[in-house]
Coordinates of C-alpha atoms in Angstrom, one line a residue:
M1 CA -165.3 117.2 72.7
H2 CA -163.5 114.2 71.3
S3 CA -163.0 111.0 73.2
I4 CA -159.5 109.5 73.7
T5 CA -160.3 106.8 71.1
E6 CA -161.1 109.4 68.5
I7 CA -157.9 111.3 69.2
L8 CA -155.8 108.1 69.0
N9 CA -157.5 107.2 65.7
I10 CA -156.7 110.7 64.3
I11 CA -153.0 110.4 65.4
L12 CA -152.7 106.9 64.0
K13 CA -154.2 108.0 60.6
S14 CA -151.7 110.8 60.6
I15 CA -148.9 108.3 61.0
F16 CA -150.2 106.3 58.0
V17 CA -150.6 109.4 55.8
G18 CA -147.2 110.8 56.7
F19 CA -145.6 107.4 56.1
G20 CA -147.2 107.2 52.7
V21 CA -145.7 110.5 51.7
I22 CA -142.4 110.8 53.5
I23 CA -141.0 107.3 53.1
P24 CA -141.1 107.2 49.3
I25 CA -139.4 110.6 49.2
L26 CA -136.7 109.6 51.7
T27 CA -136.1 106.3 49.8
L28 CA -135.6 108.1 46.5
I29 CA -133.3 110.8 47.9
K30 CA -129.6 110.2 47.3
T31 CA -127.3 111.2 50.2
S32 CA -123.6 111.3 50.1
G33 CA -122.4 111.9 53.7
L34 CA -122.0 108.9 56.0
K35 CA -123.9 110.7 58.8
S36 CA -126.8 111.7 56.6
I37 CA -127.1 108.1 55.3
E38 CA -127.2 106.9 58.9
V39 CA -129.8 109.4 59.9
K40 CA -131.9 108.6 56.9
D41 CA -131.7 104.9 57.4
L42 CA -132.5 105.3 61.1
F43 CA -135.5 107.5 60.3
I44 CA -136.8 104.9 57.8
L45 CA -136.3 102.0 60.2
S46 CA -137.9 103.8 63.1
A47 CA -140.8 104.8 60.8
V48 CA -141.3 101.2 59.8
Q49 CA -141.4 100.1 63.5
L50 CA -143.9 102.9 64.3
V51 CA -146.2 102.0 61.4
R52 CA -146.2 98.2 62.2
I53 CA -147.4 98.8 65.7
S54 CA -149.8 101.6 64.7
G55 CA -151.5 99.3 62.2
I56 CA -152.3 96.8 65.0
L57 CA -153.5 99.6 67.4
Y58 CA -155.6 101.2 64.7
F59 CA -157.3 98.0 63.7
I60 CA -158.2 97.2 67.3
L61 CA -159.5 100.7 68.0
A62 CA -161.4 101.0 64.8
I63 CA -163.0 97.5 64.9
S64 CA -164.1 97.9 68.5
G65 CA -165.7 101.3 67.7
N66 CA -167.2 100.3 64.4
L67 CA -168.5 97.1 65.6
T68 CA -170.7 98.8 68.2
V69 CA -172.0 101.2 65.5
F70 CA -172.7 98.4 63.1
T71 CA -174.5 96.2 65.7
A72 CA -176.5 99.1 67.0
K73 CA -177.7 99.9 63.4
N74 CA -178.4 96.2 62.8
A75 CA -180.4 95.7 66.0
S76 CA -183.5 97.3 64.5
G77 CA -183.9 94.5 62.0
Q78 CA -183.5 96.9 59.1
G79 CA -179.8 97.2 59.3
P80 CA -177.5 98.6 56.7
G81 CA -176.3 96.4 53.8
I82 CA -172.9 95.2 52.7
E83 CA -171.9 98.7 51.5
Y84 CA -172.1 100.1 55.0
F85 CA -170.2 97.1 56.3
L86 CA -167.4 97.6 53.8
Y87 CA -167.3 101.4 54.5
L88 CA -166.8 100.7 58.2
F89 CA -164.3 97.8 58.0
F90 CA -162.4 98.2 54.7
S91 CA -160.1 100.9 55.9
P92 CA -159.0 99.3 59.2
L93 CA -158.5 96.0 57.5
M94 CA -156.4 97.5 54.7
Y95 CA -154.2 99.4 57.2
L96 CA -153.7 96.2 59.1
L97 CA -152.8 94.1 56.1
L98 CA -150.5 96.7 54.6
T99 CA -148.7 97.6 57.8
Q100 CA -148.1 93.9 58.8
L101 CA -146.3 93.3 55.5
F102 CA -143.5 95.5 57.0
W103 CA -142.7 92.6 59.4
L104 CA -141.1 90.9 56.4
K105 CA -137.6 92.1 56.2
K106 CA -137.2 91.3 52.5
L107 CA -140.1 93.7 51.8
Y108 CA -139.1 96.8 53.8
M109 CA -135.4 96.5 53.0
K110 CA -135.9 96.6 49.2
K111 CA -136.5 100.1 47.9
P112 CA -139.2 99.3 45.2
A113 CA -141.3 97.3 47.7
R114 CA -141.0 99.9 50.4
I115 CA -142.1 102.7 48.0
T116 CA -145.0 100.6 46.6
L117 CA -146.3 99.6 50.1
S118 CA -146.0 103.1 51.3
I119 CA -148.0 104.6 48.4
L120 CA -150.5 101.8 48.7
M121 CA -150.9 102.6 52.4
L122 CA -151.6 106.2 51.4
I123 CA -154.2 105.4 48.7
L124 CA -156.0 102.2 49.3
P125 CA -157.5 102.6 52.8
S126 CA -158.5 106.2 52.3
S127 CA -162.2 107.2 52.2
W128 CA -161.4 109.2 49.1
F129 CA -160.4 106.0 47.3
L130 CA -163.7 104.4 48.3
L131 CA -165.6 107.4 47.1
F132 CA -163.7 107.4 43.8
V133 CA -164.4 103.8 43.2
K134 CA -168.1 104.1 44.1
T135 CA -168.9 107.3 42.2
E136 CA -169.5 107.8 38.5
N137 CA -168.7 111.5 38.4
I138 CA -165.0 111.8 39.0
S139 CA -165.0 115.6 38.9
T140 CA -167.0 115.8 42.2
V141 CA -164.4 113.6 43.9
A142 CA -161.5 115.7 42.5
K143 CA -163.2 118.9 43.8
A144 CA -163.6 117.4 47.2
V145 CA -160.0 116.1 47.4
F146 CA -158.3 119.3 46.2
N147 CA -159.9 121.4 48.9
T148 CA -157.8 123.8 51.0
E149 CA -159.1 122.1 54.2
V150 CA -158.1 118.7 53.0
I151 CA -154.7 119.9 51.8
S152 CA -154.0 121.6 55.2
V153 CA -155.0 118.4 57.1
F154 CA -152.7 116.4 54.8
C155 CA -149.8 118.7 55.6
L156 CA -150.6 118.5 59.4
N157 CA -150.6 114.7 59.1
I158 CA -147.1 114.8 57.6
I159 CA -145.9 117.0 60.4
V160 CA -147.4 114.7 63.1
F161 CA -145.7 111.7 61.5
I162 CA -142.3 113.4 61.4
F163 CA -142.7 114.5 65.0
M164 CA -143.7 111.0 66.2
T165 CA -140.9 109.3 64.3
F166 CA -138.2 111.7 65.7
T167 CA -139.7 111.3 69.2
I168 CA -139.2 107.6 68.9
I169 CA -135.7 108.0 67.6
L170 CA -134.8 110.4 70.5
L171 CA -136.4 108.3 73.2
G172 CA -134.6 105.3 71.9
G173 CA -131.3 107.1 72.2
K174 CA -130.1 106.0 68.8
L175 CA -129.2 109.5 67.6
K176 CA -126.3 110.0 70.1
D177 CA -122.8 110.7 68.9
K178 CA -120.7 107.6 69.2
K179 CA -117.5 109.0 70.6
A180 CA -115.0 106.7 72.2

């Protein structure tokens, strides 16, 4: 059985992964209809709002959980080294830094910056990236990443992100028809 903190961490990571995949695709798609442009822009802006808040929440939850694990392992006097510290705290710190860059309007309004930050959010904080940097045999990492279980979890993360973003749009009432 998972605790509430673990479930929240899973949902927040799903938001980050979905953002890293969907936002670059939506940014590159050309739309012609006025309504479709409005919906696309509304989705992107709502997703940016969601990811900014999610970054703060994930950092707080991950640091509080990881700090207890790190101090418990360090209490014996033969605690883990800097590698373990980086493994625990690198991902939450990267998510926090990358998501908080979206508070700068000049960054998230420009397409190249939005695409770059989204892809960086997908790649940099992932445990696969840390494993890729640390290992000398790249083929083992490639086999681990292109696994059916990993791909299915990746697809589920995208679905969770889309669901969460549309929920925020609908709860905000921004998708209503503007009839006079």
